[in-house]
Amino acid sequence: MAQPPEAAPEPAAGVNEITVAVAVSGLDQVTGPERPAGRRVQRTVNFDQEVLERARAAATYLAAYEASAGVRSLADIVNPAVAAYVAELEERYNGGEAFRPVIRMQPGRPSRRT
């Protein structure tokens, strides 16, 4: 029986983000149905440290020992999870329709509307 991989070294204190690198030319583009399937773009997303550590551990283990899981990278966990949550939000808040595409999001958190 194969042994699980050794625990990864602890990340530097306060490290709580990942960046997935893929070369994409041009500016941010509107998302929508005309977009080719499977196209990946680079974005930086902040995660709660515990969630990120658990996801990295799962991706590392599954890639090494459970090929049938279909997980070869952290992106194989993140993409389906985000897609499922967005679909839930579309159903709950937009009648099951996709939200209006945006070209560029404002940096930071939006101000709270009351």
PDB file of N, CA and C in Angstrom:
ATOM      1  N   MET A   1       0.853  -1.180   0.000  1.00  0.00           N
ATOM      2  CA  MET A   1       0.000   0.000   0.000  1.00  0.00           C
ATOM      3  C   MET A   1       0.890   1.231   0.000  1.00  0.00           C
ATOM      4  N   ALA A   2       0.587   2.191  -0.840  1.00  0.00           N
ATOM      5  CA  ALA A   2       1.385   3.417  -0.945  1.00  0.00           C
ATOM      6  C   ALA A   2       1.168   4.280   0.290  1.00  0.00           C
ATOM      7  N   GLN A   3       2.219   4.931   0.693  1.00  0.00           N
ATOM      8  CA  GLN A   3       2.151   5.831   1.836  1.00  0.00           C
ATOM      9  C   GLN A   3       1.774   7.232   1.371  1.00  0.00           C
ATOM     10  N   PRO A   4       1.014   7.987   2.180  1.00  0.00           N
ATOM     11  CA  PRO A   4       0.688   9.359   1.811  1.00  0.00           C
ATOM     12  C   PRO A   4       1.970  10.191   1.735  1.00  0.00           C
ATOM     13  N   PRO A   5       1.943  11.281   0.957  1.00  0.00           N
ATOM     14  CA  PRO A   5       3.139  12.122   0.848  1.00  0.00           C
ATOM     15  C   PRO A   5       3.469  12.767   2.182  1.00  0.00           C
ATOM     16  N   GLU A   6       4.731  13.097   2.343  1.00  0.00           N
ATOM     17  CA  GLU A   6       5.159  13.806   3.543  1.00  0.00           C
ATOM     18  C   GLU A   6       4.413  15.134   3.617  1.00  0.00           C
ATOM     19  N   ALA A   7       4.212  15.617   4.827  1.00  0.00           N
ATOM     20  CA  ALA A   7       3.563  16.905   4.990  1.00  0.00           C
ATOM     21  C   ALA A   7       4.434  17.990   4.374  1.00  0.00           C
ATOM     22  N   ALA A   8       3.796  18.913   3.695  1.00  0.00           N
ATOM     23  CA  ALA A   8       4.531  20.017   3.077  1.00  0.00           C
ATOM     24  C   ALA A   8       5.038  20.945   4.164  1.00  0.00           C
ATOM     25  N   PRO A   9       6.153  21.634   3.905  1.00  0.00           N
ATOM     26  CA  PRO A   9       6.634  22.595   4.896  1.00  0.00           C
ATOM     27  C   PRO A   9       5.587  23.673   5.125  1.00  0.00           C
ATOM     28  N   GLU A  10       5.556  24.198   6.319  1.00  0.00           N
ATOM     29  CA  GLU A  10       4.606  25.242   6.660  1.00  0.00           C
ATOM     30  C   GLU A  10       4.874  26.478   5.812  1.00  0.00           C
ATOM     31  N   PRO A  11       3.808  27.096   5.267  1.00  0.00           N
ATOM     32  CA  PRO A  11       4.020  28.322   4.506  1.00  0.00           C
ATOM     33  C   PRO A  11       4.399  29.458   5.449  1.00  0.00           C
ATOM     34  N   ALA A  12       4.956  30.499   4.887  1.00  0.00           N
ATOM     35  CA  ALA A  12       5.321  31.663   5.683  1.00  0.00           C
ATOM     36  C   ALA A  12       4.076  32.196   6.372  1.00  0.00           C
ATOM     37  N   ALA A  13       4.258  32.740   7.550  1.00  0.00           N
ATOM     38  CA  ALA A  13       3.126  33.261   8.306  1.00  0.00           C
ATOM     39  C   ALA A  13       2.373  34.278   7.470  1.00  0.00           C
ATOM     40  N   GLY A  14       1.056  34.184   7.486  1.00  0.00           N
ATOM     41  CA  GLY A  14       0.228  35.134   6.777  1.00  0.00           C
ATOM     42  C   GLY A  14       0.021  34.821   5.303  1.00  0.00           C
ATOM     43  N   VAL A  15       0.609  33.756   4.785  1.00  0.00           N
ATOM     44  CA  VAL A  15       0.412  33.415   3.378  1.00  0.00           C
ATOM     45  C   VAL A  15      -0.979  32.827   3.237  1.00  0.00           C
ATOM     46  N   ASN A  16      -1.822  33.477   2.433  1.00  0.00           N
ATOM     47  CA  ASN A  16      -3.186  32.990   2.288  1.00  0.00           C
ATOM     48  C   ASN A  16      -3.744  33.254   0.901  1.00  0.00           C
ATOM     49  N   GLU A  17      -2.896  33.209  -0.110  1.00  0.00           N
ATOM     50  CA  GLU A  17      -3.406  33.364  -1.456  1.00  0.00           C
ATOM     51  C   GLU A  17      -2.643  32.487  -2.420  1.00  0.00           C
ATOM     52  N   ILE A  18      -3.251  32.205  -3.544  1.00  0.00           N
ATOM     53  CA  ILE A  18      -2.590  31.449  -4.589  1.00  0.00           C
ATOM     54  C   ILE A  18      -2.733  32.214  -5.888  1.00  0.00           C
ATOM     55  N   THR A  19      -1.826  31.974  -6.796  1.00  0.00           N
ATOM     56  CA  THR A  19      -1.919  32.543  -8.126  1.00  0.00           C
ATOM     57  C   THR A  19      -1.753  31.411  -9.109  1.00  0.00           C
ATOM     58  N   VAL A  20      -2.678  31.296 -10.039  1.00  0.00           N
ATOM     59  CA  VAL A  20      -2.595  30.292 -11.077  1.00  0.00           C
ATOM     60  C   VAL A  20      -2.134  31.026 -12.326  1.00  0.00           C
ATOM     61  N   ALA A  21      -0.985  30.632 -12.891  1.00  0.00           N
ATOM     62  CA  ALA A  21      -0.410  31.357 -14.014  1.00  0.00           C
ATOM     63  C   ALA A  21      -0.754  30.709 -15.338  1.00  0.00           C
ATOM     64  N   VAL A  22      -1.306  31.510 -16.218  1.00  0.00           N
ATOM     65  CA  VAL A  22      -1.565  31.097 -17.600  1.00  0.00           C
ATOM     66  C   VAL A  22      -1.403  32.346 -18.446  1.00  0.00           C
ATOM     67  N   ALA A  23      -0.675  32.242 -19.544  1.00  0.00           N
ATOM     68  CA  ALA A  23      -0.471  33.396 -20.413  1.00  0.00           C
ATOM     69  C   ALA A  23      -1.722  33.643 -21.245  1.00  0.00           C
ATOM     70  N   VAL A  24      -2.274  34.848 -21.134  1.00  0.00           N
ATOM     71  CA  VAL A  24      -3.422  35.256 -21.928  1.00  0.00           C
ATOM     72  C   VAL A  24      -3.127  36.649 -22.441  1.00  0.00           C
ATOM     73  N   SER A  25      -3.184  36.840 -23.761  1.00  0.00           N
ATOM     74  CA  SER A  25      -2.885  38.153 -24.316  1.00  0.00           C
ATOM     75  C   SER A  25      -4.112  39.039 -24.230  1.00  0.00           C
ATOM     76  N   GLY A  26      -3.895  40.345 -24.214  1.00  0.00           N
ATOM     77  CA  GLY A  26      -4.991  41.301 -24.252  1.00  0.00           C
ATOM     78  C   GLY A  26      -5.482  41.684 -22.871  1.00  0.00           C
ATOM     79  N   LEU A  27      -6.449  42.582 -22.868  1.00  0.00           N
ATOM     80  CA  LEU A  27      -7.041  43.078 -21.623  1.00  0.00           C
ATOM     81  C   LEU A  27      -8.115  42.130 -21.134  1.00  0.00           C
ATOM     82  N   ASP A  28      -8.627  42.428 -19.950  1.00  0.00           N
ATOM     83  CA  ASP A  28      -9.756  41.638 -19.453  1.00  0.00           C
ATOM     84  C   ASP A  28     -10.876  41.713 -20.477  1.00  0.00           C
ATOM     85  N   GLN A  29     -11.544  40.594 -20.690  1.00  0.00           N
ATOM     86  CA  GLN A  29     -12.601  40.556 -21.683  1.00  0.00           C
ATOM     87  C   GLN A  29     -13.916  40.189 -21.020  1.00  0.00           C
ATOM     88  N   VAL A  30     -14.991  40.580 -21.674  1.00  0.00           N
ATOM     89  CA  VAL A  30     -16.323  40.227 -21.189  1.00  0.00           C
ATOM     90  C   VAL A  30     -16.462  38.718 -21.262  1.00  0.00           C
ATOM     91  N   THR A  31     -17.003  38.130 -20.205  1.00  0.00           N
ATOM     92  CA  THR A  31     -17.272  36.697 -20.245  1.00  0.00           C
ATOM     93  C   THR A  31     -18.628  36.493 -20.873  1.00  0.00           C
ATOM     94  N   GLY A  32     -18.840  35.361 -21.475  1.00  0.00           N
ATOM     95  CA  GLY A  32     -20.136  35.088 -22.081  1.00  0.00           C
ATOM     96  C   GLY A  32     -20.077  33.840 -22.930  1.00  0.00           C
ATOM     97  N   PRO A  33     -21.159  33.511 -23.602  1.00  0.00           N
ATOM     98  CA  PRO A  33     -21.239  32.266 -24.348  1.00  0.00           C
ATOM     99  C   PRO A  33     -20.251  32.153 -25.504  1.00  0.00           C
ATOM    100  N   GLU A  34     -19.765  33.269 -26.070  1.00  0.00           N
ATOM    101  CA  GLU A  34     -18.856  33.191 -27.196  1.00  0.00           C
ATOM    102  C   GLU A  34     -17.434  32.817 -26.792  1.00  0.00           C
ATOM    103  N   ARG A  35     -17.171  32.774 -25.541  1.00  0.00           N
ATOM    104  CA  ARG A  35     -15.845  32.472 -25.014  1.00  0.00           C
ATOM    105  C   ARG A  35     -15.513  30.999 -25.229  1.00  0.00           C
ATOM    106  N   PRO A  36     -14.301  30.674 -25.707  1.00  0.00           N
ATOM    107  CA  PRO A  36     -13.945  29.265 -25.932  1.00  0.00           C
ATOM    108  C   PRO A  36     -13.916  28.473 -24.619  1.00  0.00           C
ATOM    109  N   ALA A  37     -14.392  27.258 -24.658  1.00  0.00           N
ATOM    110  CA  ALA A  37     -14.397  26.400 -23.467  1.00  0.00           C
ATOM    111  C   ALA A  37     -12.976  26.021 -23.081  1.00  0.00           C
ATOM    112  N   GLY A  38     -12.730  25.912 -21.801  1.00  0.00           N
ATOM    113  CA  GLY A  38     -11.435  25.452 -21.318  1.00  0.00           C
ATOM    114  C   GLY A  38     -10.378  26.536 -21.214  1.00  0.00           C
ATOM    115  N   ARG A  39     -10.684  27.750 -21.605  1.00  0.00           N
ATOM    116  CA  ARG A  39      -9.713  28.830 -21.525  1.00  0.00           C
ATOM    117  C   ARG A  39      -9.491  29.188 -20.062  1.00  0.00           C
ATOM    118  N   ARG A  40      -8.241  29.274 -19.676  1.00  0.00           N
ATOM    119  CA  ARG A  40      -7.929  29.619 -18.291  1.00  0.00           C
ATOM    120  C   ARG A  40      -7.209  30.950 -18.246  1.00  0.00           C
ATOM    121  N   VAL A  41      -7.471  31.699 -17.213  1.00  0.00           N
ATOM    122  CA  VAL A  41      -6.828  32.991 -17.025  1.00  0.00           C
ATOM    123  C   VAL A  41      -6.243  33.062 -15.622  1.00  0.00           C
ATOM    124  N   GLN A  42      -5.292  33.936 -15.452  1.00  0.00           N
ATOM    125  CA  GLN A  42      -4.629  34.085 -14.161  1.00  0.00           C
ATOM    126  C   GLN A  42      -5.356  35.117 -13.318  1.00  0.00           C
ATOM    127  N   ARG A  43      -5.618  34.772 -12.079  1.00  0.00           N
ATOM    128  CA  ARG A  43      -6.212  35.680 -11.105  1.00  0.00           C
ATOM    129  C   ARG A  43      -5.624  35.369  -9.745  1.00  0.00           C
ATOM    130  N   THR A  44      -5.554  36.371  -8.905  1.00  0.00           N
ATOM    131  CA  THR A  44      -5.132  36.160  -7.532  1.00  0.00           C
ATOM    132  C   THR A  44      -6.374  36.228  -6.659  1.00  0.00           C
ATOM    133  N   VAL A  45      -6.560  35.201  -5.832  1.00  0.00           N
ATOM    134  CA  VAL A  45      -7.724  35.118  -4.967  1.00  0.00           C
ATOM    135  C   VAL A  45      -7.236  34.862  -3.550  1.00  0.00           C
ATOM    136  N   ASN A  46      -7.804  35.556  -2.593  1.00  0.00           N
ATOM    137  CA  ASN A  46      -7.450  35.333  -1.196  1.00  0.00           C
ATOM    138  C   ASN A  46      -8.360  34.275  -0.598  1.00  0.00           C
ATOM    139  N   PHE A  47      -7.750  33.337   0.124  1.00  0.00           N
ATOM    140  CA  PHE A  47      -8.480  32.260   0.783  1.00  0.00           C
ATOM    141  C   PHE A  47      -8.256  32.349   2.279  1.00  0.00           C
ATOM    142  N   ASP A  48      -9.185  31.809   3.045  1.00  0.00           N
ATOM    143  CA  ASP A  48      -8.902  31.585   4.457  1.00  0.00           C
ATOM    144  C   ASP A  48      -7.773  30.567   4.501  1.00  0.00           C
ATOM    145  N   GLN A  49      -6.807  30.777   5.364  1.00  0.00           N
ATOM    146  CA  GLN A  49      -5.626  29.924   5.384  1.00  0.00           C
ATOM    147  C   GLN A  49      -5.970  28.456   5.608  1.00  0.00           C
ATOM    148  N   GLU A  50      -6.899  28.161   6.507  1.00  0.00           N
ATOM    149  CA  GLU A  50      -7.264  26.768   6.776  1.00  0.00           C
ATOM    150  C   GLU A  50      -7.877  26.104   5.542  1.00  0.00           C
ATOM    151  N   VAL A  51      -8.737  26.828   4.838  1.00  0.00           N
ATOM    152  CA  VAL A  51      -9.359  26.282   3.629  1.00  0.00           C
ATOM    153  C   VAL A  51      -8.293  25.993   2.577  1.00  0.00           C
ATOM    154  N   LEU A  52      -7.386  26.922   2.379  1.00  0.00           N
ATOM    155  CA  LEU A  52      -6.318  26.727   1.398  1.00  0.00           C
ATOM    156  C   LEU A  52      -5.449  25.531   1.766  1.00  0.00           C
ATOM    157  N   GLU A  53      -5.074  25.402   3.022  1.00  0.00           N
ATOM    158  CA  GLU A  53      -4.234  24.276   3.449  1.00  0.00           C
ATOM    159  C   GLU A  53      -4.947  22.946   3.223  1.00  0.00           C
ATOM    160  N   ARG A  54      -6.231  22.880   3.526  1.00  0.00           N
ATOM    161  CA  ARG A  54      -6.990  21.645   3.314  1.00  0.00           C
ATOM    162  C   ARG A  54      -7.095  21.311   1.833  1.00  0.00           C
ATOM    163  N   ALA A  55      -7.355  22.313   1.008  1.00  0.00           N
ATOM    164  CA  ALA A  55      -7.472  22.081  -0.434  1.00  0.00           C
ATOM    165  C   ALA A  55      -6.135  21.648  -1.024  1.00  0.00           C
ATOM    166  N   ARG A  56      -5.044  22.264  -0.616  1.00  0.00           N
ATOM    167  CA  ARG A  56      -3.724  21.873  -1.111  1.00  0.00           C
ATOM    168  C   ARG A  56      -3.393  20.447  -0.700  1.00  0.00           C
ATOM    169  N   ALA A  57      -3.713  20.102   0.530  1.00  0.00           N
ATOM    170  CA  ALA A  57      -3.451  18.734   0.996  1.00  0.00           C
ATOM    171  C   ALA A  57      -4.269  17.723   0.193  1.00  0.00           C
ATOM    172  N   ALA A  58      -5.533  18.047  -0.046  1.00  0.00           N
ATOM    173  CA  ALA A  58      -6.386  17.143  -0.828  1.00  0.00           C
ATOM    174  C   ALA A  58      -5.857  17.001  -2.246  1.00  0.00           C
ATOM    175  N   ALA A  59      -5.501  18.106  -2.886  1.00  0.00           N
ATOM    176  CA  ALA A  59      -5.001  18.054  -4.259  1.00  0.00           C
ATOM    177  C   ALA A  59      -3.710  17.253  -4.340  1.00  0.00           C
ATOM    178  N   THR A  60      -2.806  17.447  -3.409  1.00  0.00           N
ATOM    179  CA  THR A  60      -1.535  16.732  -3.406  1.00  0.00           C
ATOM    180  C   THR A  60      -1.750  15.232  -3.230  1.00  0.00           C
ATOM    181  N   TYR A  61      -2.575  14.864  -2.263  1.00  0.00           N
ATOM    182  CA  TYR A  61      -2.829  13.451  -2.011  1.00  0.00           C
ATOM    183  C   TYR A  61      -3.539  12.789  -3.189  1.00  0.00           C
ATOM    184  N   LEU A  62      -4.619  13.421  -3.666  1.00  0.00           N
ATOM    185  CA  LEU A  62      -5.400  12.821  -4.742  1.00  0.00           C
ATOM    186  C   LEU A  62      -4.601  12.688  -6.030  1.00  0.00           C
ATOM    187  N   ALA A  63      -3.792  13.678  -6.337  1.00  0.00           N
ATOM    188  CA  ALA A  63      -2.967  13.609  -7.549  1.00  0.00           C
ATOM    189  C   ALA A  63      -1.974  12.457  -7.465  1.00  0.00           C
ATOM    190  N   ALA A  64      -1.458  12.202  -6.275  1.00  0.00           N
ATOM    191  CA  ALA A  64      -0.440  11.166  -6.107  1.00  0.00           C
ATOM    192  C   ALA A  64      -1.023   9.760  -5.957  1.00  0.00           C
ATOM    193  N   TYR A  65      -2.184   9.640  -5.313  1.00  0.00           N
ATOM    194  CA  TYR A  65      -2.658   8.310  -4.923  1.00  0.00           C
ATOM    195  C   TYR A  65      -4.045   7.917  -5.403  1.00  0.00           C
ATOM    196  N   GLU A  66      -4.812   8.830  -5.935  1.00  0.00           N
ATOM    197  CA  GLU A  66      -6.188   8.515  -6.346  1.00  0.00           C
ATOM    198  C   GLU A  66      -6.474   9.110  -7.720  1.00  0.00           C
ATOM    199  N   ALA A  67      -5.857   8.537  -8.751  1.00  0.00           N
ATOM    200  CA  ALA A  67      -6.035   9.048 -10.111  1.00  0.00           C
ATOM    201  C   ALA A  67      -7.507   9.057 -10.521  1.00  0.00           C
ATOM    202  N   SER A  68      -8.286   8.128 -10.005  1.00  0.00           N
ATOM    203  CA  SER A  68      -9.702   8.050 -10.380  1.00  0.00           C
ATOM    204  C   SER A  68     -10.491   9.271  -9.900  1.00  0.00           C
ATOM    205  N   ALA A  69      -9.948  10.040  -8.964  1.00  0.00           N
ATOM    206  CA  ALA A  69     -10.628  11.242  -8.481  1.00  0.00           C
ATOM    207  C   ALA A  69     -10.607  12.352  -9.523  1.00  0.00           C
ATOM    208  N   GLY A  70      -9.691  12.276 -10.478  1.00  0.00           N
ATOM    209  CA  GLY A  70      -9.610  13.301 -11.511  1.00  0.00           C
ATOM    210  C   GLY A  70      -9.048  14.617 -11.033  1.00  0.00           C
ATOM    211  N   VAL A  71      -8.340  14.599  -9.921  1.00  0.00           N
ATOM    212  CA  VAL A  71      -7.752  15.815  -9.369  1.00  0.00           C
ATOM    213  C   VAL A  71      -6.250  15.756  -9.581  1.00  0.00           C
ATOM    214  N   ARG A  72      -5.751  16.641 -10.435  1.00  0.00           N
ATOM    215  CA  ARG A  72      -4.313  16.698 -10.680  1.00  0.00           C
ATOM    216  C   ARG A  72      -3.696  17.973 -10.138  1.00  0.00           C
ATOM    217  N   SER A  73      -4.545  18.935  -9.773  1.00  0.00           N
ATOM    218  CA  SER A  73      -4.035  20.216  -9.288  1.00  0.00           C
ATOM    219  C   SER A  73      -5.085  20.883  -8.415  1.00  0.00           C
ATOM    220  N   LEU A  74      -4.693  21.960  -7.775  1.00  0.00           N
ATOM    221  CA  LEU A  74      -5.617  22.734  -6.960  1.00  0.00           C
ATOM    222  C   LEU A  74      -6.745  23.299  -7.824  1.00  0.00           C
ATOM    223  N   ALA A  75      -6.449  23.660  -9.061  1.00  0.00           N
ATOM    224  CA  ALA A  75      -7.481  24.181  -9.966  1.00  0.00           C
ATOM    225  C   ALA A  75      -8.589  23.158 -10.205  1.00  0.00           C
ATOM    226  N   ASP A  76      -8.259  21.865 -10.172  1.00  0.00           N
ATOM    227  CA  ASP A  76      -9.271  20.828 -10.363  1.00  0.00           C
ATOM    228  C   ASP A  76     -10.240  20.754  -9.186  1.00  0.00           C
ATOM    229  N   ILE A  77      -9.890  21.333  -8.075  1.00  0.00           N
ATOM    230  CA  ILE A  77     -10.796  21.422  -6.929  1.00  0.00           C
ATOM    231  C   ILE A  77     -11.531  22.758  -6.957  1.00  0.00           C
ATOM    232  N   VAL A  78     -10.801  23.832  -7.216  1.00  0.00           N
ATOM    233  CA  VAL A  78     -11.368  25.177  -7.142  1.00  0.00           C
ATOM    234  C   VAL A  78     -12.388  25.440  -8.245  1.00  0.00           C
ATOM    235  N   ASN A  79     -12.071  25.114  -9.498  1.00  0.00           N
ATOM    236  CA  ASN A  79     -12.979  25.438 -10.604  1.00  0.00           C
ATOM    237  C   ASN A  79     -14.369  24.837 -10.446  1.00  0.00           C
ATOM    238  N   PRO A  80     -14.509  23.530 -10.179  1.00  0.00           N
ATOM    239  CA  PRO A  80     -15.869  22.988 -10.016  1.00  0.00           C
ATOM    240  C   PRO A  80     -16.599  23.571  -8.802  1.00  0.00           C
ATOM    241  N   ALA A  81     -15.862  23.856  -7.736  1.00  0.00           N
ATOM    242  CA  ALA A  81     -16.498  24.416  -6.543  1.00  0.00           C
ATOM    243  C   ALA A  81     -17.042  25.813  -6.821  1.00  0.00           C
ATOM    244  N   VAL A  82     -16.262  26.637  -7.498  1.00  0.00           N
ATOM    245  CA  VAL A  82     -16.714  27.989  -7.831  1.00  0.00           C
ATOM    246  C   VAL A  82     -17.884  27.917  -8.811  1.00  0.00           C
ATOM    247  N   ALA A  83     -17.790  27.061  -9.813  1.00  0.00           N
ATOM    248  CA  ALA A  83     -18.873  26.926 -10.791  1.00  0.00           C
ATOM    249  C   ALA A  83     -20.184  26.518 -10.112  1.00  0.00           C
ATOM    250  N   ALA A  84     -20.121  25.585  -9.187  1.00  0.00           N
ATOM    251  CA  ALA A  84     -21.328  25.140  -8.484  1.00  0.00           C
ATOM    252  C   ALA A  84     -21.913  26.260  -7.625  1.00  0.00           C
ATOM    253  N   TYR A  85     -21.058  27.021  -6.956  1.00  0.00           N
ATOM    254  CA  TYR A  85     -21.556  28.098  -6.095  1.00  0.00           C
ATOM    255  C   TYR A  85     -22.150  29.232  -6.939  1.00  0.00           C
ATOM    256  N   VAL A  86     -21.513  29.564  -8.058  1.00  0.00           N
ATOM    257  CA  VAL A  86     -22.058  30.602  -8.936  1.00  0.00           C
ATOM    258  C   VAL A  86     -23.416  30.166  -9.475  1.00  0.00           C
ATOM    259  N   ALA A  87     -23.554  28.914  -9.870  1.00  0.00           N
ATOM    260  CA  ALA A  87     -24.845  28.410 -10.350  1.00  0.00           C
ATOM    261  C   ALA A  87     -25.908  28.539  -9.257  1.00  0.00           C
ATOM    262  N   GLU A  88     -25.535  28.247  -8.023  1.00  0.00           N
ATOM    263  CA  GLU A  88     -26.472  28.396  -6.898  1.00  0.00           C
ATOM    264  C   GLU A  88     -26.884  29.857  -6.723  1.00  0.00           C
ATOM    265  N   LEU A  89     -25.918  30.780  -6.825  1.00  0.00           N
ATOM    266  CA  LEU A  89     -26.217  32.214  -6.691  1.00  0.00           C
ATOM    267  C   LEU A  89     -27.099  32.705  -7.835  1.00  0.00           C
ATOM    268  N   GLU A  90     -26.834  32.220  -9.055  1.00  0.00           N
ATOM    269  CA  GLU A  90     -27.667  32.594 -10.199  1.00  0.00           C
ATOM    270  C   GLU A  90     -29.103  32.128  -9.988  1.00  0.00           C
ATOM    271  N   GLU A  91     -29.262  30.923  -9.490  1.00  0.00           N
ATOM    272  CA  GLU A  91     -30.597  30.383  -9.240  1.00  0.00           C
ATOM    273  C   GLU A  91     -31.311  31.186  -8.155  1.00  0.00           C
ATOM    274  N   ARG A  92     -30.611  31.465  -7.082  1.00  0.00           N
ATOM    275  CA  ARG A  92     -31.216  32.134  -5.929  1.00  0.00           C
ATOM    276  C   ARG A  92     -31.521  33.606  -6.194  1.00  0.00           C
ATOM    277  N   TYR A  93     -30.622  34.321  -6.885  1.00  0.00           N
ATOM    278  CA  TYR A  93     -30.751  35.770  -6.996  1.00  0.00           C
ATOM    279  C   TYR A  93     -31.031  36.285  -8.404  1.00  0.00           C
ATOM    280  N   ASN A  94     -30.998  35.425  -9.422  1.00  0.00           N
ATOM    281  CA  ASN A  94     -31.172  35.932 -10.776  1.00  0.00           C
ATOM    282  C   ASN A  94     -32.035  34.997 -11.625  1.00  0.00           C
ATOM    283  N   GLY A  95     -32.975  34.303 -10.994  1.00  0.00           N
ATOM    284  CA  GLY A  95     -33.909  33.463 -11.727  1.00  0.00           C
ATOM    285  C   GLY A  95     -33.258  32.358 -12.542  1.00  0.00           C
ATOM    286  N   GLY A  96     -32.080  31.913 -12.124  1.00  0.00           N
ATOM    287  CA  GLY A  96     -31.394  30.843 -12.829  1.00  0.00           C
ATOM    288  C   GLY A  96     -30.617  31.305 -14.050  1.00  0.00           C
ATOM    289  N   GLU A  97     -30.661  32.587 -14.348  1.00  0.00           N
ATOM    290  CA  GLU A  97     -29.931  33.143 -15.492  1.00  0.00           C
ATOM    291  C   GLU A  97     -28.549  33.613 -15.052  1.00  0.00           C
ATOM    292  N   ALA A  98     -27.624  33.611 -16.011  1.00  0.00           N
ATOM    293  CA  ALA A  98     -26.287  34.131 -15.721  1.00  0.00           C
ATOM    294  C   ALA A  98     -26.387  35.621 -15.410  1.00  0.00           C
ATOM    295  N   PHE A  99     -25.563  36.096 -14.490  1.00  0.00           N
ATOM    296  CA  PHE A  99     -25.514  37.522 -14.211  1.00  0.00           C
ATOM    297  C   PHE A  99     -24.944  38.252 -15.424  1.00  0.00           C
ATOM    298  N   ARG A 100     -25.223  39.538 -15.512  1.00  0.00           N
ATOM    299  CA  ARG A 100     -24.728  40.352 -16.617  1.00  0.00           C
ATOM    300  C   ARG A 100     -23.203  40.326 -16.632  1.00  0.00           C
ATOM    301  N   PRO A 101     -22.594  40.094 -17.792  1.00  0.00           N
ATOM    302  CA  PRO A 101     -21.128  40.065 -17.872  1.00  0.00           C
ATOM    303  C   PRO A 101     -20.522  41.422 -17.515  1.00  0.00           C
ATOM    304  N   VAL A 102     -19.330  41.401 -16.976  1.00  0.00           N
ATOM    305  CA  VAL A 102     -18.601  42.628 -16.653  1.00  0.00           C
ATOM    306  C   VAL A 102     -17.241  42.585 -17.335  1.00  0.00           C
ATOM    307  N   ILE A 103     -16.735  43.749 -17.685  1.00  0.00           N
ATOM    308  CA  ILE A 103     -15.425  43.815 -18.318  1.00  0.00           C
ATOM    309  C   ILE A 103     -14.339  43.843 -17.257  1.00  0.00           C
ATOM    310  N   ARG A 104     -14.534  44.650 -16.252  1.00  0.00           N
ATOM    311  CA  ARG A 104     -13.511  44.774 -15.221  1.00  0.00           C
ATOM    312  C   ARG A 104     -14.184  45.023 -13.882  1.00  0.00           C
ATOM    313  N   MET A 105     -13.763  44.287 -12.866  1.00  0.00           N
ATOM    314  CA  MET A 105     -14.292  44.501 -11.518  1.00  0.00           C
ATOM    315  C   MET A 105     -13.460  45.560 -10.833  1.00  0.00           C
ATOM    316  N   GLN A 106     -14.102  46.361 -10.007  1.00  0.00           N
ATOM    317  CA  GLN A 106     -13.374  47.336  -9.206  1.00  0.00           C
ATOM    318  C   GLN A 106     -12.533  46.595  -8.176  1.00  0.00           C
ATOM    319  N   PRO A 107     -11.312  47.054  -7.909  1.00  0.00           N
ATOM    320  CA  PRO A 107     -10.497  46.383  -6.888  1.00  0.00           C
ATOM    321  C   PRO A 107     -11.091  46.581  -5.499  1.00  0.00           C
ATOM    322  N   GLY A 108     -10.822  45.636  -4.630  1.00  0.00           N
ATOM    323  CA  GLY A 108     -11.291  45.726  -3.245  1.00  0.00           C
ATOM    324  C   GLY A 108     -12.736  45.302  -3.112  1.00  0.00           C
ATOM    325  N   ARG A 109     -13.256  45.488  -1.934  1.00  0.00           N
ATOM    326  CA  ARG A 109     -14.637  45.126  -1.656  1.00  0.00           C
ATOM    327  C   ARG A 109     -15.555  46.293  -1.989  1.00  0.00           C
ATOM    328  N   PRO A 110     -16.737  46.012  -2.548  1.00  0.00           N
ATOM    329  CA  PRO A 110     -17.680  47.103  -2.809  1.00  0.00           C
ATOM    330  C   PRO A 110     -18.223  47.633  -1.489  1.00  0.00           C
ATOM    331  N   SER A 111     -18.624  48.909  -1.501  1.00  0.00           N
ATOM    332  CA  SER A 111     -19.205  49.477  -0.285  1.00  0.00           C
ATOM    333  C   SER A 111     -20.546  48.805  -0.032  1.00  0.00           C
ATOM    334  N   ARG A 112     -20.897  48.699   1.220  1.00  0.00           N
ATOM    335  CA  ARG A 112     -22.141  48.027   1.598  1.00  0.00           C
ATOM    336  C   ARG A 112     -23.325  48.943   1.357  1.00  0.00           C
ATOM    337  N   ARG A 113     -24.330  48.411   0.662  1.00  0.00           N
ATOM    338  CA  ARG A 113     -25.552  49.195   0.436  1.00  0.00           C
ATOM    339  C   ARG A 113     -26.521  48.890   1.545  1.00  0.00           C
ATOM    340  N   THR A 114     -27.219  49.914   2.003  1.00  0.00           N
ATOM    341  CA  THR A 114     -28.188  49.699   3.083  1.00  0.00           C
ATOM    342  C   THR A 114     -29.588  49.910   2.619  1.00  0.00           C
TER     343      THR A 114
END
